[in-house]
PDB file of C-alpha atoms in Angstrom:
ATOM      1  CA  UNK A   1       4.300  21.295 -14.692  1.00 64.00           C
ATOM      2  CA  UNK A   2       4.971  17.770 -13.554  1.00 69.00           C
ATOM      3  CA  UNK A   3       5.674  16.967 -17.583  1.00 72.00           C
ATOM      4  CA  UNK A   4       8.341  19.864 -17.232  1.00 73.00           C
ATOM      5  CA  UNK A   5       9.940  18.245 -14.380  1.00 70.00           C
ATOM      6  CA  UNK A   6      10.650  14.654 -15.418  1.00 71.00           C
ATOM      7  CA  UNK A   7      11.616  15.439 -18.846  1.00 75.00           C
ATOM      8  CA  UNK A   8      15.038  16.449 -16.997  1.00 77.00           C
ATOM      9  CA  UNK A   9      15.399  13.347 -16.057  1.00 77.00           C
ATOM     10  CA  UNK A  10      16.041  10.067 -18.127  1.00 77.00           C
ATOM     11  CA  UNK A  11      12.842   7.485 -17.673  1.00 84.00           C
ATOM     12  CA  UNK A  12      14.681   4.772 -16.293  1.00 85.00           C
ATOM     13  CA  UNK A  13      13.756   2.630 -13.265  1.00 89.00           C
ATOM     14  CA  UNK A  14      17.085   3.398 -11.273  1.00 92.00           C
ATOM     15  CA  UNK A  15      16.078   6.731 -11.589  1.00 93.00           C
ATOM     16  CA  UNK A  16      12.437   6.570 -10.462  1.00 95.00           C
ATOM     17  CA  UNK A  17      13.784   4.235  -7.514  1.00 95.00           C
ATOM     18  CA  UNK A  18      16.126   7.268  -6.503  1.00 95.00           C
ATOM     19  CA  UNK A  19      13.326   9.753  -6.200  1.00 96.00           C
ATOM     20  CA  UNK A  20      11.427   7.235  -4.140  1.00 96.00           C
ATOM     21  CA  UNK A  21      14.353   6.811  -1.299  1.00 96.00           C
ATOM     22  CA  UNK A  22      14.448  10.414  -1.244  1.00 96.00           C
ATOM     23  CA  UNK A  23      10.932  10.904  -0.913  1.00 96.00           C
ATOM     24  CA  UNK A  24      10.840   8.284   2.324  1.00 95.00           C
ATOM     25  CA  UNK A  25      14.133  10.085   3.784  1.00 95.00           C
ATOM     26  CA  UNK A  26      12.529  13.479   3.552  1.00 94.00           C
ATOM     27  CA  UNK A  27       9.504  11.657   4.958  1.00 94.00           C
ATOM     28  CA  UNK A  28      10.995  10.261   7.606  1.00 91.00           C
ATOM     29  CA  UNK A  29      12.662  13.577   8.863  1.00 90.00           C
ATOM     30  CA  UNK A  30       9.513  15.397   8.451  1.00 89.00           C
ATOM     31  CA  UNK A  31       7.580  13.288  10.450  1.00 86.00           C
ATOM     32  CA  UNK A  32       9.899  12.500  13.664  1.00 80.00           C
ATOM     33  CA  UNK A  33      11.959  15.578  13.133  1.00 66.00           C
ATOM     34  CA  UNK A  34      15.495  16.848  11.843  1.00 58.00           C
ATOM     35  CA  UNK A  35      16.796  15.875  15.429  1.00 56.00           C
ATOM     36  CA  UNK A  36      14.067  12.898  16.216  1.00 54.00           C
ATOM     37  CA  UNK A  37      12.507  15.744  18.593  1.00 60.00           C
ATOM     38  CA  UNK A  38       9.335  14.123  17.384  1.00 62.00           C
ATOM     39  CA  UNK A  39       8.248  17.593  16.032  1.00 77.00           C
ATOM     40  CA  UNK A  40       6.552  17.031  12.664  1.00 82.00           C
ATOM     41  CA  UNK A  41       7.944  19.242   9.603  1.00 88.00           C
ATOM     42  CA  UNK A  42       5.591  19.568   7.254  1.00 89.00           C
ATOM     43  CA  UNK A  43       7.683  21.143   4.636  1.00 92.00           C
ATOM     44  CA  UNK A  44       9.629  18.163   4.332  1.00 94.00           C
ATOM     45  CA  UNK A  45       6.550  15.879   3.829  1.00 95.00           C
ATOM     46  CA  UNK A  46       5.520  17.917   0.962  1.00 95.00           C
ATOM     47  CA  UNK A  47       9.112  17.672   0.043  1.00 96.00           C
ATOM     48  CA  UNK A  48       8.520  14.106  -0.091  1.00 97.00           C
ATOM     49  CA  UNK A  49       5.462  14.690  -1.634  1.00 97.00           C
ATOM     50  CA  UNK A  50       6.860  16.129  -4.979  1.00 95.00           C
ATOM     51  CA  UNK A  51       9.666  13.248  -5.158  1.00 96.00           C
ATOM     52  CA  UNK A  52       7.286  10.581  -4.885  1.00 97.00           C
ATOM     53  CA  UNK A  53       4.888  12.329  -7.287  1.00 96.00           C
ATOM     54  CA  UNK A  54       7.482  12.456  -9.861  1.00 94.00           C
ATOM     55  CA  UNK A  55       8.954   9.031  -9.348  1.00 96.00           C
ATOM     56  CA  UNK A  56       5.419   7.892 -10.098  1.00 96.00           C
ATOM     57  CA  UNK A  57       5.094  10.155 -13.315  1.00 94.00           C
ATOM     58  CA  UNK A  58       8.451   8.561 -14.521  1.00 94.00           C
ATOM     59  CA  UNK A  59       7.183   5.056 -13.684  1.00 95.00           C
ATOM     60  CA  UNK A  60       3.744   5.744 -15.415  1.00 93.00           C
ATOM     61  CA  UNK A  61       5.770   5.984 -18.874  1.00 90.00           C
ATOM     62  CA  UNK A  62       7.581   2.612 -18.235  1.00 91.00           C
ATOM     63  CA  UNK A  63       6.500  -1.070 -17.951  1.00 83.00           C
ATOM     64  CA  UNK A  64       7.004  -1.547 -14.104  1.00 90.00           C
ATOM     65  CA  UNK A  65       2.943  -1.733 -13.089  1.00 94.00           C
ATOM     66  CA  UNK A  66       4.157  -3.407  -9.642  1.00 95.00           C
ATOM     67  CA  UNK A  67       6.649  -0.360  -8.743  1.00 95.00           C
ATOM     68  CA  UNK A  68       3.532   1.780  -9.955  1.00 97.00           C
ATOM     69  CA  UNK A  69       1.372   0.093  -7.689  1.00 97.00           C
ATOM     70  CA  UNK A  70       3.291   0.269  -4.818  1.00 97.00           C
ATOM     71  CA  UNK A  71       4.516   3.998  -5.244  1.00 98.00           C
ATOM     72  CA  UNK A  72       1.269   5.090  -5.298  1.00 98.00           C
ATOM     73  CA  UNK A  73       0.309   3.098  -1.854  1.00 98.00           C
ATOM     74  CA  UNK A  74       3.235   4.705  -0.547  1.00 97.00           C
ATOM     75  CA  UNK A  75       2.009   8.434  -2.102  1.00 98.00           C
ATOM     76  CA  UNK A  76      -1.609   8.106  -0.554  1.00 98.00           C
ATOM     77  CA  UNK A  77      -0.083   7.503   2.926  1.00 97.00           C
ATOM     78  CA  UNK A  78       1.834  10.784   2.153  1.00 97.00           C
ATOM     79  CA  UNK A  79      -1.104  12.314   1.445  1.00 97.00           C
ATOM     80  CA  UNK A  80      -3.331  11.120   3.845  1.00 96.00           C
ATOM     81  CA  UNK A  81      -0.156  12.506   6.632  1.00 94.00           C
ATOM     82  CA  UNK A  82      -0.738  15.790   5.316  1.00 94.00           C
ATOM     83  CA  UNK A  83      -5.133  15.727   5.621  1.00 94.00           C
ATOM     84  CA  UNK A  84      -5.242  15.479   1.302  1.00 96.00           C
ATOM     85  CA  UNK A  85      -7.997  12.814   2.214  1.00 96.00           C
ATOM     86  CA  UNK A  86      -9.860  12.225  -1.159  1.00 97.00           C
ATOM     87  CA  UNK A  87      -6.158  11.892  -3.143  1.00 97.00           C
ATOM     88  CA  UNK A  88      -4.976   9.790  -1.085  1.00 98.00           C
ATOM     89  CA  UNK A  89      -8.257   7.554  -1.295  1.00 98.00           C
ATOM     90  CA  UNK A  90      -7.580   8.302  -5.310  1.00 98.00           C
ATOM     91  CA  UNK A  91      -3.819   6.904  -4.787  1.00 98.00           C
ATOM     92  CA  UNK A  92      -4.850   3.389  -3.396  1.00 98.00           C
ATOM     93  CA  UNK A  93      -7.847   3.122  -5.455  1.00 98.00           C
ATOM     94  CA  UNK A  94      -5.572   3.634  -8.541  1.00 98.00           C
ATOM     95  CA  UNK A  95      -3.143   1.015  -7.045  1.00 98.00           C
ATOM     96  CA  UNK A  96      -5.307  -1.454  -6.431  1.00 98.00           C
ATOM     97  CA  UNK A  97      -6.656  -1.512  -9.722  1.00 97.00           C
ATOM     98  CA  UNK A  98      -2.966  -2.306 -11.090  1.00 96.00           C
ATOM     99  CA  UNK A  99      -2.496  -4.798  -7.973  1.00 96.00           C
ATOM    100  CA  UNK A 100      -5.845  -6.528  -9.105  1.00 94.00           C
ATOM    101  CA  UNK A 101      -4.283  -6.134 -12.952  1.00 93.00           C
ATOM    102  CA  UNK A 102      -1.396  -7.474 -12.236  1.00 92.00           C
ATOM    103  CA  UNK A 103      -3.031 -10.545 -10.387  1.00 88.00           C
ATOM    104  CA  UNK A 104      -4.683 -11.464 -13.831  1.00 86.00           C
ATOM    105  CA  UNK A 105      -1.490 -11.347 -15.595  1.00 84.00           C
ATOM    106  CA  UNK A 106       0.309 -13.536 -12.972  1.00 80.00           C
ATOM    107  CA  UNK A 107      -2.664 -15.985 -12.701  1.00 74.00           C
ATOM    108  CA  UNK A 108      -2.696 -16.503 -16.553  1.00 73.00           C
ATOM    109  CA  UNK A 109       1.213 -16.891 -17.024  1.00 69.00           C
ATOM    110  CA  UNK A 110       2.539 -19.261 -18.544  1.00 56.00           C
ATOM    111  CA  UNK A 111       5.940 -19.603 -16.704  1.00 62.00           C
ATOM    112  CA  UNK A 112       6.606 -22.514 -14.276  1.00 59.00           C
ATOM    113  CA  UNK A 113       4.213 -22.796 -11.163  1.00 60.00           C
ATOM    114  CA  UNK A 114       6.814 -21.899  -8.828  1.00 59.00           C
ATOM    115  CA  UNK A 115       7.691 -18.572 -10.169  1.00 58.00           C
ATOM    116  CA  UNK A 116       3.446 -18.245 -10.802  1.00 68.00           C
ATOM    117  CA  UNK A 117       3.517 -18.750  -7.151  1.00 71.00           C
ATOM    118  CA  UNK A 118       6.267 -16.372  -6.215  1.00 69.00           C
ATOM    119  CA  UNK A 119       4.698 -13.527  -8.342  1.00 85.00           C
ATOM    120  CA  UNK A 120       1.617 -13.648  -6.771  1.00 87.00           C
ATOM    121  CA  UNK A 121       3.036 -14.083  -3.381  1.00 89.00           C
ATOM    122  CA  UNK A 122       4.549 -10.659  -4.014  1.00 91.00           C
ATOM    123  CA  UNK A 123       1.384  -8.823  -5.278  1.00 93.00           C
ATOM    124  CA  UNK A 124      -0.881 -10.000  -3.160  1.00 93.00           C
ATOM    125  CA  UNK A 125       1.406  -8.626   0.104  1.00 93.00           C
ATOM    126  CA  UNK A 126       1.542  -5.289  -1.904  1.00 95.00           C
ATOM    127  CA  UNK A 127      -2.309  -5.651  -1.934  1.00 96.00           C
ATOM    128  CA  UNK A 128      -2.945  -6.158   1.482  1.00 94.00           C
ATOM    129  CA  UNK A 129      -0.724  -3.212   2.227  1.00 95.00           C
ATOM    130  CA  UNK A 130      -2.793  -1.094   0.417  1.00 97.00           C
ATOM    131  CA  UNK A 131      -6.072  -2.332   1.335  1.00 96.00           C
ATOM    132  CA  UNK A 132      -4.601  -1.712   5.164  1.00 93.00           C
ATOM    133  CA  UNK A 133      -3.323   1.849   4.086  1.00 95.00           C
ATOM    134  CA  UNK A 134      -6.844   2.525   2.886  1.00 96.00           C
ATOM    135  CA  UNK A 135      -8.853   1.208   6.023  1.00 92.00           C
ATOM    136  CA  UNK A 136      -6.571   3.244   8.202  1.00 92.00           C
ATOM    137  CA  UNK A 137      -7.696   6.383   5.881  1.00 95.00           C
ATOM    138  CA  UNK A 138     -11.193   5.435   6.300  1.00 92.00           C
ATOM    139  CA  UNK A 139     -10.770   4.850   9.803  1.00 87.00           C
ATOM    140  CA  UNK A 140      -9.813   8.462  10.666  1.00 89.00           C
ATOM    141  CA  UNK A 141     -12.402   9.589   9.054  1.00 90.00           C
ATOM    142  CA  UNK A 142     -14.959   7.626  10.933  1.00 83.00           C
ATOM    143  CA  UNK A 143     -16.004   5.716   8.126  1.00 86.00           C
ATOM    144  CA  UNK A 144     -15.685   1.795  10.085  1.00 79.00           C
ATOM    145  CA  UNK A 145     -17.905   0.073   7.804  1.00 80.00           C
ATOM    146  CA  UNK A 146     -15.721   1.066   4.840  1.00 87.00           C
ATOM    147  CA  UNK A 147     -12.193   0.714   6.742  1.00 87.00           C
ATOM    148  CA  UNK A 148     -13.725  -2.878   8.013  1.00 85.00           C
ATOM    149  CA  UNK A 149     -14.000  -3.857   4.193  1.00 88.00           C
ATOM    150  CA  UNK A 150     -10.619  -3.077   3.474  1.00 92.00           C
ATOM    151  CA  UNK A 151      -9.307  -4.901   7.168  1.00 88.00           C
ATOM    152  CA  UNK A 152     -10.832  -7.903   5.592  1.00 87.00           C
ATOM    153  CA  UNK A 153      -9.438  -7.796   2.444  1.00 92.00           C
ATOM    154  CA  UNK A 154      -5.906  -7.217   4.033  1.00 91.00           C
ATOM    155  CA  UNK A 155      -6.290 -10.351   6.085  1.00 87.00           C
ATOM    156  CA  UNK A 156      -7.664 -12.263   3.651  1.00 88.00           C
ATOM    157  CA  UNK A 157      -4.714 -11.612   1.106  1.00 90.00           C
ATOM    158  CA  UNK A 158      -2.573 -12.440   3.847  1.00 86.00           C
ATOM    159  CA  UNK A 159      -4.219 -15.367   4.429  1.00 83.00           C
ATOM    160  CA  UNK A 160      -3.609 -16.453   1.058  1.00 83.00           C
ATOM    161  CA  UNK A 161       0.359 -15.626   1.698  1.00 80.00           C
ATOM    162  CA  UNK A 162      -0.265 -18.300   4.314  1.00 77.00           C
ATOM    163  CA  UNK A 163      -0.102 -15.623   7.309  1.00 70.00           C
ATOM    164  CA  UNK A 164      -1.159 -17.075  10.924  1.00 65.00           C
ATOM    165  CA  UNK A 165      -2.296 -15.569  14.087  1.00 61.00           C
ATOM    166  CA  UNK A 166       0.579 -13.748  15.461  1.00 60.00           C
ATOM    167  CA  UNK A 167       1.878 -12.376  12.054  1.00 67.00           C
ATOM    168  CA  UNK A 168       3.173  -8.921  12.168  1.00 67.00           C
ATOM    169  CA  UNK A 169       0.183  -8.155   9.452  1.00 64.00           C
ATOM    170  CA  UNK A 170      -2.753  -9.455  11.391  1.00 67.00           C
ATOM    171  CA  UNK A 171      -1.535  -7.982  14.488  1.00 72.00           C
ATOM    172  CA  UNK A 172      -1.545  -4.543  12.865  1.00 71.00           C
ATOM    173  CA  UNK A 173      -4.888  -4.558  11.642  1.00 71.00           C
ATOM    174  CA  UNK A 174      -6.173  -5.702  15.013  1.00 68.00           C
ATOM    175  CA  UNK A 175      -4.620  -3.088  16.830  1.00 70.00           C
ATOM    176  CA  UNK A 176      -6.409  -0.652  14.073  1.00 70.00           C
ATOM    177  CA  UNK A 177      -9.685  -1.785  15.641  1.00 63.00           C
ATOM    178  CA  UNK A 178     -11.131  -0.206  18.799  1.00 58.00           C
ATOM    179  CA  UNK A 179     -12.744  -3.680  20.063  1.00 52.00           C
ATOM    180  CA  UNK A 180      -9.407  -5.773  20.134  1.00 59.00           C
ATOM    181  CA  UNK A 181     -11.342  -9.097  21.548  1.00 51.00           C
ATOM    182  CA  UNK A 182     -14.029  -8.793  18.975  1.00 49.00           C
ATOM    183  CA  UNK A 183     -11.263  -8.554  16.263  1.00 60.00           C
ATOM    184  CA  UNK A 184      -9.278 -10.657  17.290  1.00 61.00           C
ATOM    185  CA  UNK A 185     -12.107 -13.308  17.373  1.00 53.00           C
ATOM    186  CA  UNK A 186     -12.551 -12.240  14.175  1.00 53.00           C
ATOM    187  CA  UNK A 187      -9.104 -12.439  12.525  1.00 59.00           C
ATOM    188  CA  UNK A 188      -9.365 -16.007  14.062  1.00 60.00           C
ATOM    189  CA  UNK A 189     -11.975 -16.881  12.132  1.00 54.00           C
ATOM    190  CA  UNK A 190     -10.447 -16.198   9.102  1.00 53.00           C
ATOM    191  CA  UNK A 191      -6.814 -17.629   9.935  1.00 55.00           C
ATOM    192  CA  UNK A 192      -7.621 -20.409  11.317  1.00 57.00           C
ATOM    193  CA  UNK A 193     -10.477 -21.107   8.766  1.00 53.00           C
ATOM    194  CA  UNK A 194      -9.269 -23.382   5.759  1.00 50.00           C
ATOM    195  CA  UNK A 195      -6.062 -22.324   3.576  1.00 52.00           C
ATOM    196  CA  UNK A 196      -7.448 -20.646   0.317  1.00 56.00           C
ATOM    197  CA  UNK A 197      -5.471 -20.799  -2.840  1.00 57.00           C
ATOM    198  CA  UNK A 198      -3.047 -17.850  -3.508  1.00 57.00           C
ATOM    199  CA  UNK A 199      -4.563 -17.278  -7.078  1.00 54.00           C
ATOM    200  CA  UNK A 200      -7.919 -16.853  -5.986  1.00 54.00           C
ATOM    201  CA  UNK A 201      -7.722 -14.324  -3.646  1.00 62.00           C
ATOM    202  CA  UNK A 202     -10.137 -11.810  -4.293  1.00 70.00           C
ATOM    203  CA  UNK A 203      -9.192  -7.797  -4.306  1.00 74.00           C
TER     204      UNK A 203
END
């Protein structure tokens, strides 16, 4: 069992981080190839699978909700690589919850405004990463009205980071979109509209 497996290992951060930069190597190789032939292995991305899975069971018994959070965005991509449609949908629903958690707590700190403004810089980025993960899923699944939601929320969040027009994360969600002068209208709408404050971006 998963239990088994991490008990081997000592439930430290450095440790979970480890697993993780395994788990994209093995990734990577799987999906362009052991000699970038572009052949995908899929061996290797369950590989990477299993060493994300357990880097997120050691960082479920510490106190690092953002690494959490962004593990599992980075697990449901996995997943979703491999056709495992409904975990991976379970995988960003779980880490938004923590993202939107972790909001709360940052909004509500009591350190200086700066570093306020710095956390939530970070965790709303790590939001709109996994709201764009997650309308990508819903995308190849034909489900536009649901993957639309979650393009929206992405640029929104980004918005709130103070992202314009011809930021790398607006121009991936338009490309995500089959009409790109509809979107892009769109996206202009929203970017261009006025600047929204960082803590009261919605997830």
């Amino acid at each position: 069992s998963m239990a088994t497996i991490i008990a081997q290992y000592p439930l430290h951060p450095c440790i979970a981080q480890t697993l993780l930069l395994r788990g994209r190597v093995l990734a990577d190789c799987g999906l362009y190839g052991l000699g970038f032939n572009g052949d995908t292995d899929f061996s290797l991305l369950l590989q990477a699978i299993r060493n994300v899975e357990m880097a997120v069971a050691i960082l479920r018994n510490i106190d690092h909700e953002y690494d959490l959070a962004t593990s599992l965005v980075l697990l449901g991509t996995l997943r979703s690589l491999l056709g495992h449609f409904d975990e991976a949908d379970r995988a960003y629903e779980e880490a938004l919850s923590l993202f939107k958690a972790l909001r709360l707590a940052a909004k509500y700190d009591q350190e200086s405004a700066a570093m306020c403004e710095i956390s939530m810089r970070r965790i709303n980025e790590g939001a709109a990463d996994a709201f764009y993960r997650r309308g990508k899923l819903y995308q190849s699944r034909r489900m536009h009205e649901e993957a639309f939601q979650c393009y929206h929320k992405s640029l929104t969040l980004s918005k709130c980071n103070g992202a314009k027009r011809r930021d790398g994360c607006v121009r991936r969600v338009v490309r995500c979109m089959k009409n790109r002068s509809a979107i892009e209208s769109i996206v202009s709408s929203y970017i261009d509209g006025s600047q929204c404050s960082i803590a009261y971006c919605d997830i």
